[in-house]
Amino acid sequence: MSGQKPGGSFTVCPHCAAVNRLPADKPASEGRCGQCKGALFDGHPAEVDAAGFERHVTRGSAPVLVDVWAPWCGPCRVMGPAFASAAARLEPDFRLLKLNSDAEPELSGRLGIRSIPTLLLFAGGKRIAQHSGAITADQIVAWARQQLAHAA
Ligand code: ZN
């Protein structure tokens, strides 16, 4: 995979943001954080702030799928459970994050977010795709895998 760094695969803990090396001899889905002992992949999107977002995108080896949302946004609330369900299916091949655009307006501006919900897909630290508007869990899973295949 193009985003991999020499010396193995890395992932950022969704609980404490520590960077963990994934053991090559065990499935990533069973990995636990060396710092907080939490599951590195627990099938749930990780809520991130701007610092957490940067860390996941730049330090993790797996592609990162971000749901940019806000609490007042009806379609965002509709897509929330679909995104959570997609996390259970896409991990550990992808890392799924939720970014509250109201809490991080500076980052949302820098990312050029014009409407929410917006899905952003990053691989190798670069944005490779984005999609605006609420879609179902099946559509999220298919879209993320397709976009990654096209970018490879
Ligand atoms: Zn941790």
Short mmCIF file of C-alpha atoms and ligand atoms in Angstrom, two decimals:
data_model
loop_
_atom_site.label_atom_id
_atom_site.label_comp_id
_atom_site.label_asym_id
_atom_site.label_seq_id
_atom_site.Cartn_x
_atom_site.Cartn_y
_atom_site.Cartn_z
CA MET A 1 0.00 0.00 0.00
CA SER A 2 1.34 3.39 -0.95
CA GLY A 3 0.73 5.11 2.40
CA GLN A 4 2.84 2.68 4.37
CA LYS A 5 5.98 3.78 6.10
CA PRO A 6 9.05 1.58 6.33
CA GLY A 7 9.11 -0.73 9.32
CA GLY A 8 5.47 -1.75 9.35
CA SER A 9 2.01 -0.31 9.65
CA PHE A 10 0.99 2.29 12.17
CA THR A 11 -2.32 3.35 13.55
CA VAL A 12 -3.42 6.11 15.87
CA CYS A 13 -5.35 5.00 18.96
CA PRO A 14 -8.98 6.22 18.74
CA HIS A 15 -9.07 6.65 22.54
CA CYS A 16 -5.79 8.35 23.53
CA ALA A 17 -4.26 9.30 20.12
CA ALA A 18 -1.02 7.39 20.81
CA VAL A 19 0.69 6.16 17.62
CA ASN A 20 0.88 2.34 17.69
CA ARG A 21 2.80 -0.01 15.45
CA LEU A 22 0.56 -2.85 14.29
CA PRO A 23 2.15 -6.26 14.82
CA ALA A 24 2.73 -8.01 11.48
CA ASP A 25 1.92 -11.44 12.97
CA LYS A 26 -1.56 -10.60 14.34
CA PRO A 27 -4.76 -9.27 12.75
CA ALA A 28 -4.97 -5.50 13.19
CA SER A 29 -8.53 -5.92 14.45
CA GLU A 30 -7.17 -7.60 17.60
CA GLY A 31 -4.57 -4.93 18.39
CA ARG A 32 -4.64 -3.04 21.67
CA CYS A 33 -3.09 0.34 22.41
CA GLY A 34 0.33 0.18 24.10
CA GLN A 35 -0.54 3.28 26.09
CA CYS A 36 -4.21 3.07 27.20
CA LYS A 37 -4.79 -0.67 26.44
CA GLY A 38 -7.98 0.20 24.56
CA ALA A 39 -8.92 -1.67 21.38
CA LEU A 40 -7.21 -0.03 18.38
CA PHE A 41 -10.23 -0.94 16.24
CA ASP A 42 -13.52 -1.28 18.10
CA GLY A 43 -15.90 -0.87 15.17
CA HIS A 44 -16.88 2.70 16.11
CA PRO A 45 -15.90 5.99 14.50
CA ALA A 46 -13.51 8.04 16.63
CA GLU A 47 -14.60 11.61 17.50
CA VAL A 48 -11.69 13.92 16.77
CA ASP A 49 -10.71 17.55 17.19
CA ALA A 50 -8.36 19.33 14.77
CA ALA A 51 -5.23 17.90 16.41
CA GLY A 52 -6.64 14.37 16.43
CA PHE A 53 -7.67 14.71 12.80
CA GLU A 54 -4.15 15.76 11.73
CA ARG A 55 -2.62 12.93 13.72
CA HIS A 56 -4.82 10.22 12.21
CA VAL A 57 -4.35 11.51 8.66
CA THR A 58 -0.58 12.00 8.86
CA ARG A 59 0.55 9.19 11.21
CA GLY A 60 -1.73 6.25 10.45
CA SER A 61 -1.02 3.84 7.59
CA ALA A 62 -4.64 3.00 6.76
CA PRO A 63 -6.82 5.33 4.69
CA VAL A 64 -8.93 7.70 6.79
CA LEU A 65 -12.64 8.31 6.16
CA VAL A 66 -14.03 11.41 7.87
CA ASP A 67 -17.69 12.32 8.48
CA VAL A 68 -17.85 16.11 8.77
CA TRP A 69 -21.08 16.92 10.62
CA ALA A 70 -22.74 19.24 13.13
CA PRO A 71 -25.28 18.60 15.88
CA TRP A 72 -27.93 20.95 14.35
CA CYS A 73 -27.81 19.30 10.91
CA GLY A 74 -30.76 16.95 10.29
CA PRO A 75 -29.22 14.96 7.41
CA CYS A 76 -26.05 14.56 9.53
CA ARG A 77 -28.09 12.99 12.31
CA VAL A 78 -29.72 10.68 9.77
CA MET A 79 -26.33 9.59 8.43
CA GLY A 80 -24.77 9.15 11.90
CA PRO A 81 -25.95 5.56 12.45
CA ALA A 82 -25.08 4.66 8.84
CA PHE A 83 -21.54 5.94 9.34
CA ALA A 84 -21.23 3.98 12.60
CA SER A 85 -22.40 0.84 10.84
CA ALA A 86 -19.90 1.48 8.02
CA ALA A 87 -17.12 1.72 10.65
CA ALA A 88 -17.86 -1.81 11.83
CA ARG A 89 -17.51 -3.03 8.24
CA LEU A 90 -14.57 -0.94 7.01
CA GLU A 91 -12.23 -1.30 10.00
CA PRO A 92 -9.37 -2.12 10.17
CA ASP A 93 -8.82 -1.44 6.44
CA PHE A 94 -9.94 2.15 7.05
CA ARG A 95 -9.94 4.44 10.07
CA LEU A 96 -13.28 6.24 10.48
CA LEU A 97 -13.44 9.64 12.17
CA LYS A 98 -16.19 12.09 13.07
CA LEU A 99 -15.34 15.78 12.92
CA ASN A 100 -17.81 18.30 14.36
CA SER A 101 -17.50 21.30 12.03
CA ASP A 102 -19.03 23.64 14.65
CA ALA A 103 -16.31 22.71 17.15
CA GLU A 104 -13.52 23.13 14.56
CA PRO A 105 -14.54 25.98 12.20
CA GLU A 106 -10.93 26.84 11.32
CA LEU A 107 -10.20 23.29 10.17
CA SER A 108 -13.52 23.06 8.30
CA GLY A 109 -12.64 26.25 6.47
CA ARG A 110 -9.19 24.96 5.60
CA LEU A 111 -10.75 21.74 4.28
CA GLY A 112 -13.14 23.80 2.13
CA ILE A 113 -16.28 22.30 3.66
CA ARG A 114 -19.30 24.09 2.10
CA SER A 115 -22.11 21.77 3.15
CA ILE A 116 -22.61 18.96 5.61
CA PRO A 117 -22.65 16.09 5.93
CA THR A 118 -19.48 15.71 3.85
CA LEU A 119 -17.37 12.58 3.65
CA LEU A 120 -13.64 13.04 3.11
CA LEU A 121 -11.31 10.21 2.20
CA PHE A 122 -7.58 10.50 2.82
CA ALA A 123 -4.85 8.06 1.80
CA GLY A 124 -1.13 8.53 2.27
CA GLY A 125 -1.87 11.84 4.02
CA LYS A 126 -3.65 13.30 0.95
CA ARG A 127 -7.31 13.86 0.23
CA ILE A 128 -8.32 11.52 -2.58
CA ALA A 129 -12.11 11.95 -2.62
CA GLN A 130 -15.05 13.72 -1.07
CA HIS A 131 -18.82 13.34 -1.13
CA SER A 132 -21.51 15.73 0.10
CA GLY A 133 -24.96 14.68 1.26
CA ALA A 134 -26.30 11.85 3.41
CA ILE A 135 -25.96 8.30 2.06
CA THR A 136 -26.65 4.82 3.49
CA ALA A 137 -24.18 2.49 5.18
CA ASP A 138 -24.00 0.30 2.05
CA GLN A 139 -23.29 3.37 -0.07
CA ILE A 140 -20.59 4.61 2.33
CA VAL A 141 -18.81 1.24 2.29
CA ALA A 142 -19.02 0.91 -1.51
CA TRP A 143 -17.98 4.52 -2.11
CA ALA A 144 -14.92 4.32 0.17
CA ARG A 145 -13.68 1.06 -1.37
CA GLN A 146 -14.29 2.31 -4.94
CA GLN A 147 -12.53 5.62 -4.39
CA LEU A 148 -9.54 3.89 -2.81
CA ALA A 149 -9.33 1.41 -5.72
CA HIS A 150 -9.44 4.29 -8.24
CA ALA A 151 -6.72 6.18 -6.41
CA ALA A 152 -4.36 3.18 -6.22
ZN ZN B 1 -4.72 4.44 23.45
#
